[in-house]
Coordinates of C-alpha atoms in Angstrom, one line a residue:
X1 CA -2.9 -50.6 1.5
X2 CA -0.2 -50.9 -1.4
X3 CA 2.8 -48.3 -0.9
X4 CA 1.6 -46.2 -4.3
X5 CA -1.8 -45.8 -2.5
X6 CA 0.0 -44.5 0.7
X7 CA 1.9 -42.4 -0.9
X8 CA -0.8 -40.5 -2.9
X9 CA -2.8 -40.3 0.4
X10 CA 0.4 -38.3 1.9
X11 CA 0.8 -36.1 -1.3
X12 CA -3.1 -35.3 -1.6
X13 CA -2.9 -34.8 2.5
X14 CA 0.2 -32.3 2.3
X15 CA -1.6 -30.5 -0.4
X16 CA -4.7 -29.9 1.4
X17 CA -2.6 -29.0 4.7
X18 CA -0.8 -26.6 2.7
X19 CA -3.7 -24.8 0.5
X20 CA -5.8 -24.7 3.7
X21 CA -3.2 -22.9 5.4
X22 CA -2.5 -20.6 2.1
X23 CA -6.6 -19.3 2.0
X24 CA -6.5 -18.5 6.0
X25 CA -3.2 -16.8 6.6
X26 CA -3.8 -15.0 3.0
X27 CA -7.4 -13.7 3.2
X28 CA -6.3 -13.1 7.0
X29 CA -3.6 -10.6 6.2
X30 CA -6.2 -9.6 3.5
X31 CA -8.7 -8.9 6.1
X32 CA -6.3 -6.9 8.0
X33 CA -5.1 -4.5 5.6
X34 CA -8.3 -3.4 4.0
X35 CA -9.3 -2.5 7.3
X36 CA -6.1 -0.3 8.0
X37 CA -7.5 3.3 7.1
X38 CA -3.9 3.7 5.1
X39 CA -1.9 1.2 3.1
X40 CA 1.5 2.7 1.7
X41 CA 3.1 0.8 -1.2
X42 CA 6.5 1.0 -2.6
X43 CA 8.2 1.3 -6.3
X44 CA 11.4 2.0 -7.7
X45 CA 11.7 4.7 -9.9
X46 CA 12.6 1.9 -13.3
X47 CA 9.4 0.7 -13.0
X48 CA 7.8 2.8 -14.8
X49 CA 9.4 1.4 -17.7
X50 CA 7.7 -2.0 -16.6
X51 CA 5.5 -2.8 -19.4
X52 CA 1.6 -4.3 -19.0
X53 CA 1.4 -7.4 -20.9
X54 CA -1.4 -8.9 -20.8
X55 CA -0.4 -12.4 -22.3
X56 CA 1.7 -13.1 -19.6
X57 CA -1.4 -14.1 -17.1
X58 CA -0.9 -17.4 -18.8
X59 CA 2.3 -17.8 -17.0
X60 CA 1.4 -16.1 -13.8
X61 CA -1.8 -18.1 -13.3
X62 CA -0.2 -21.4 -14.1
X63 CA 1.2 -20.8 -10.1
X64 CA -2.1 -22.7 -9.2
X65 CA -1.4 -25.9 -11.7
X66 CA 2.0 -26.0 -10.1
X67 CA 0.8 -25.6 -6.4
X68 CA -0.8 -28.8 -7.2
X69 CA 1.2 -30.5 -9.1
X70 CA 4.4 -30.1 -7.2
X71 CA 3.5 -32.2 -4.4
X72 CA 2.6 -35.3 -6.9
X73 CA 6.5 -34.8 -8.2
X74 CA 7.7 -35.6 -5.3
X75 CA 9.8 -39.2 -5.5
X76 CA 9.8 -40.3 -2.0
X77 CA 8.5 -39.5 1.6
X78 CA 11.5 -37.4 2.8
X79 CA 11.6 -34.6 -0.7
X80 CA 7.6 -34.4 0.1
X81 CA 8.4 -33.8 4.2
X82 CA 10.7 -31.0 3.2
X83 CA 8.6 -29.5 0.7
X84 CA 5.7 -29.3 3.0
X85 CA 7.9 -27.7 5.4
X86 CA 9.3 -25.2 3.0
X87 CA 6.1 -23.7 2.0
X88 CA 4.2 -24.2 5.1
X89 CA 7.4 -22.0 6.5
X90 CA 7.0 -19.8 3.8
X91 CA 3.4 -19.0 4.4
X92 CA 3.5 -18.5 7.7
X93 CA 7.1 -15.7 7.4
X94 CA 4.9 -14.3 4.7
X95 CA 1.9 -13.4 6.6
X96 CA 3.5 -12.1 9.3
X97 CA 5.8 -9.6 6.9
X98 CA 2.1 -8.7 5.1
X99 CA 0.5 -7.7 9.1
X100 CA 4.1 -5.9 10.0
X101 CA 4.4 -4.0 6.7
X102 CA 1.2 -4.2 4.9
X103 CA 1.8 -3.2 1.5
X104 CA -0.2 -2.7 -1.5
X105 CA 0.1 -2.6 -5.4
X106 CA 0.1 1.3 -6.8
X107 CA -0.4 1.2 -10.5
X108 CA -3.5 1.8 -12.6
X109 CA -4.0 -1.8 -14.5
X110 CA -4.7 -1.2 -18.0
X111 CA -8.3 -2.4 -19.3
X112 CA -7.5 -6.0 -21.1
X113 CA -9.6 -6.2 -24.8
X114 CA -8.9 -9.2 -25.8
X115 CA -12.0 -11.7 -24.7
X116 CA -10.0 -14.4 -23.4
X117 CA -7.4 -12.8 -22.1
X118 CA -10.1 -10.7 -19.7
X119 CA -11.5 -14.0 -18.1
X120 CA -8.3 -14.7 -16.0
X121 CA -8.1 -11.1 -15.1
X122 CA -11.7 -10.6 -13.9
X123 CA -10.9 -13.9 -12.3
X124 CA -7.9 -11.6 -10.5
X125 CA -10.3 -8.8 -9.9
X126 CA -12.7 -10.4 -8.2
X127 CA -10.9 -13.0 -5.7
X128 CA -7.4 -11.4 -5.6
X129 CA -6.7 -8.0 -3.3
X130 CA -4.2 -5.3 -3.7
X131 CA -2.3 -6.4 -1.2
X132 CA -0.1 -9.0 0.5
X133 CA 2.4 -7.7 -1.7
X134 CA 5.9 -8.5 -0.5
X135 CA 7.3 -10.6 -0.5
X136 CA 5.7 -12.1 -3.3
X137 CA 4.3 -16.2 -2.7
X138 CA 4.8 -16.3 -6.1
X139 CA 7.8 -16.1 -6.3
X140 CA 8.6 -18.1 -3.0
X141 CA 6.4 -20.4 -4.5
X142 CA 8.1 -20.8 -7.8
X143 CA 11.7 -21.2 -6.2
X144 CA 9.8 -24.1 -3.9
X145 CA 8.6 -25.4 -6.6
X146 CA 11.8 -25.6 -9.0
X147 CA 13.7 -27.3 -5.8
X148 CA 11.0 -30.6 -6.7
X149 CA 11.0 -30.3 -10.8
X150 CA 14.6 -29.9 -11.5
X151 CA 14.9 -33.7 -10.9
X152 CA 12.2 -34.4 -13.5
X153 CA 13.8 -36.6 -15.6
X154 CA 11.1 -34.9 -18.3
X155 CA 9.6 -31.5 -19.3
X156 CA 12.7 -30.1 -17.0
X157 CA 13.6 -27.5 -19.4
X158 CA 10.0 -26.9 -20.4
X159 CA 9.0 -26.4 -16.6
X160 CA 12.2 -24.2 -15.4
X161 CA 11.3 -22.0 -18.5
X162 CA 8.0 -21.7 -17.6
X163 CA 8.6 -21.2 -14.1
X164 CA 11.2 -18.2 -15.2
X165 CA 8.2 -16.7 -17.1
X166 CA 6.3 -17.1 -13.9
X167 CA 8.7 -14.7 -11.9
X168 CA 8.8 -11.9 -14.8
X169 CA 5.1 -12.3 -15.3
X170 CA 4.2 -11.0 -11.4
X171 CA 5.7 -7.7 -12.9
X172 CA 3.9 -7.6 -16.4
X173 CA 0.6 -8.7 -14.8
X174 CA 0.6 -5.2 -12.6
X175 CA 0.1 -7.8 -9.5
X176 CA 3.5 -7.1 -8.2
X177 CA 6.2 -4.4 -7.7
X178 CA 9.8 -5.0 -8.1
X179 CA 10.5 -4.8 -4.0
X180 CA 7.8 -7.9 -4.0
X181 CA 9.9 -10.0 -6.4
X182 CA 13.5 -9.3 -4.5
X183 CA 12.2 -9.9 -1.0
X184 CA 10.2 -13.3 -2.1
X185 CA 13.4 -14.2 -3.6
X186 CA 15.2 -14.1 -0.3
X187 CA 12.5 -15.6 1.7
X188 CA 12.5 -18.9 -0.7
X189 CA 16.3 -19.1 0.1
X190 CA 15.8 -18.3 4.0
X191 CA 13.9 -21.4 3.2
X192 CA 16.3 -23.6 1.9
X193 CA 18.7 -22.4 4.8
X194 CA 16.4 -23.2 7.6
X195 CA 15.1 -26.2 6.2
X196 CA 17.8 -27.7 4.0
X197 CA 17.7 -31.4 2.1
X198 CA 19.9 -33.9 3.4
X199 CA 21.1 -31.5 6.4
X200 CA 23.9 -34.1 7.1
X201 CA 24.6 -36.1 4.0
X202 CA 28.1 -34.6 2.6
X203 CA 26.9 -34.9 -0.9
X204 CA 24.5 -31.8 -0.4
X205 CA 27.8 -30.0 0.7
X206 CA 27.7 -27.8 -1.9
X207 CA 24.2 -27.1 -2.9
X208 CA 23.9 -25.5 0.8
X209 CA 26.6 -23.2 0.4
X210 CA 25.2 -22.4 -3.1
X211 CA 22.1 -21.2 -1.0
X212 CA 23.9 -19.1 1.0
X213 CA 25.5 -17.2 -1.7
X214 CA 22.2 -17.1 -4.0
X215 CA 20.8 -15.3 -0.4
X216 CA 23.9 -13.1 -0.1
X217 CA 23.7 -12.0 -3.8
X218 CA 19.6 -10.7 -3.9
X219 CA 20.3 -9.2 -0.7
X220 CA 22.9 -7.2 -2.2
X221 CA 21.0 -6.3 -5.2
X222 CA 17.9 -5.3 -3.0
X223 CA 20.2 -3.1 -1.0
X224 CA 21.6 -1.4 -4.6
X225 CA 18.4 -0.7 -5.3
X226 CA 17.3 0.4 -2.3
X227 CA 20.9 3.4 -2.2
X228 CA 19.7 4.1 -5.7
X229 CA 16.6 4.9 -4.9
X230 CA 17.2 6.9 -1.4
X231 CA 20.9 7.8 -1.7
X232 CA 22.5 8.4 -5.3
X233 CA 23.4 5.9 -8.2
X234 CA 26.6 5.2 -6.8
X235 CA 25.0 2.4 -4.6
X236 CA 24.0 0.4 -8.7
X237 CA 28.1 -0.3 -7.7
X238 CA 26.7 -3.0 -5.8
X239 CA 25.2 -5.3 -8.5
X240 CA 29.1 -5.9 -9.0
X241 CA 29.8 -8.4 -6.3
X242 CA 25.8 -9.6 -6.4
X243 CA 27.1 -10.9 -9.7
X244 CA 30.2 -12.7 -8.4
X245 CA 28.1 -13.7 -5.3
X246 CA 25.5 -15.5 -7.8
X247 CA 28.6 -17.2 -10.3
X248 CA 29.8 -18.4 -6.9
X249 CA 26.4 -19.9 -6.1
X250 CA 25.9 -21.6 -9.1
X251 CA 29.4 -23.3 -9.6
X252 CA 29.0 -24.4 -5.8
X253 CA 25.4 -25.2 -7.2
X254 CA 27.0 -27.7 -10.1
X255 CA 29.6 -29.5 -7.2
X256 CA 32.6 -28.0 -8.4
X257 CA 34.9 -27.4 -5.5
X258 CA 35.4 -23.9 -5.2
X259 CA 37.2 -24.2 -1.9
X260 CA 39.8 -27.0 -3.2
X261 CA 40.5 -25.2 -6.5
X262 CA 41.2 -21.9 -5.1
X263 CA 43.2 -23.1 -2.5
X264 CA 45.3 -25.4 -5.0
X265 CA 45.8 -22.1 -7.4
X266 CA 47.6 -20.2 -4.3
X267 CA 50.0 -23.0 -3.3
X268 CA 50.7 -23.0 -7.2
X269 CA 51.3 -19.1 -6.7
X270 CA 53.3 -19.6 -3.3
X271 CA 55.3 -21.8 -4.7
X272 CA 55.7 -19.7 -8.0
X273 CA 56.7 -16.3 -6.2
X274 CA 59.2 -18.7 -3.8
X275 CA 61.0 -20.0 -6.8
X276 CA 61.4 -16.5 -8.9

């Protein structure tokens, strides 16, 4: 058996391993919710604002293509280990949130006239559910996925792009509410946490802290939302050092040395307020 050959038999293998464990633990938690006599569900007041567009199933639907795909993008044994991992992890943390707080989508989805557009959505209709809400495998997924493409030496642009239309489409589509979208944003970097690349190669410094500050920052933001919404709008004061948290993500993110440049800039002062 030539290496190539292996290797596809490892990728298609992960990929079955990982779909079969999507359909049981998802029409599991399925199961278990529409049996509950009461589901509660959760929005934030600005989402009524959230517009329906029904274009943007296009997008939202594409998860399945990448699902697929992502495991065939992987270059070499150890990327597809972790990436199996990470969304095996992912599935599992996810079903067990959807049987501890089963939640379910609120709002009434508007009837879709164009023709082609109503395929996908009947499509939704009839093998989606209203629930399994958050967090949102979408979104888990689409962070997953972007930790594979974004060493595509092609299409990267095209596919992070896409990918970012995938995240605002769970919201457009009526699939998703906001609360789904922030908590499956901090599941997918629990998941680079726990299961990090290169745990002990130095060069993946950085990128691991970056993770930890991209978790920090849409914890922060879910918790200014969440003051907002229960409290006053004093706690929207938050969002200020989610912001610096993320900026500090994505230089850390891009291997510049935070740590060495700030702590060159005060011996510069030190020495500064010594001299004057």
């Amino acid at each position: 058996m030539t290496e190539m050959k292996l290797k596809i038999r490892q990728q298609a293998f992960t990929l079955t391993l990982c779909t079969i464990v999507f359909v049981a633990v998802y029409n599991f938690c399925t199961w278990y919710a529409s049996s509950l006599e009461h589901v509660q569900s959760f929005t934030f007041d600005i989402e009524s604002s959230i517009p329906f567009v029904p274009l943007s199933i296009i997008p939202y639907m594409a998860s399945g293509i990448f699902f697929c795909a992502v495991f065939f993008s992987c270059k070499n044994k150890y990327q597809l280990k972790i990436l199996t991992w990470r969304i095996l992890f992912a599935i599992i943390v996810a079903g067990l949130v959807f049987i501890t707080v089963p939640l379910q989508f609120s709002f009434t989805k508007p009837e879709v006239s164009n023709s082609i557009l109503k395929l996908p959505f009947s499509f939704l209709k009839a093998f989606d559910s209203p629930f399994n809400q958050s967090p949102s495998l979408h979104i888990v997924f689409a962070f997953i996925f972007w930790s594979v493409f974004k060493d595509l030496s092609r299409w990267r642009n095209l596919v992070m792009i896409w990918l970012i239309f995938l995240g605002i489409s769970t919201l457009t589509t009526y699939q998703h509410h906001l609360i789904d979208v922030l908590t499956g944003a901090i599941l997918a970097h629990v998941c680079f946490i726990i299961i990090p690349y290169r745990k002990n190669d130095l060069r993946y410094r950085n990128l691991r802290l970056a993770n930890y500050y991209f978790l920090s920052g849409w914890i922060i933001i879910t918790a200014a939302l969440l003051l907002n919404h229960y409290i006053d709008r004093e706690g929207l004061v938050l969002f200020l050092p989610a912001i610096v948290s993320f900026i500090i993500g994505y230089y850390y993110q891009k291997d510049t040395n935070i740590s060495s440049l700030f702590v060159l800039n005060l011996k510069q002062n030190i020495r500064q307020s010594k001299k004057s």
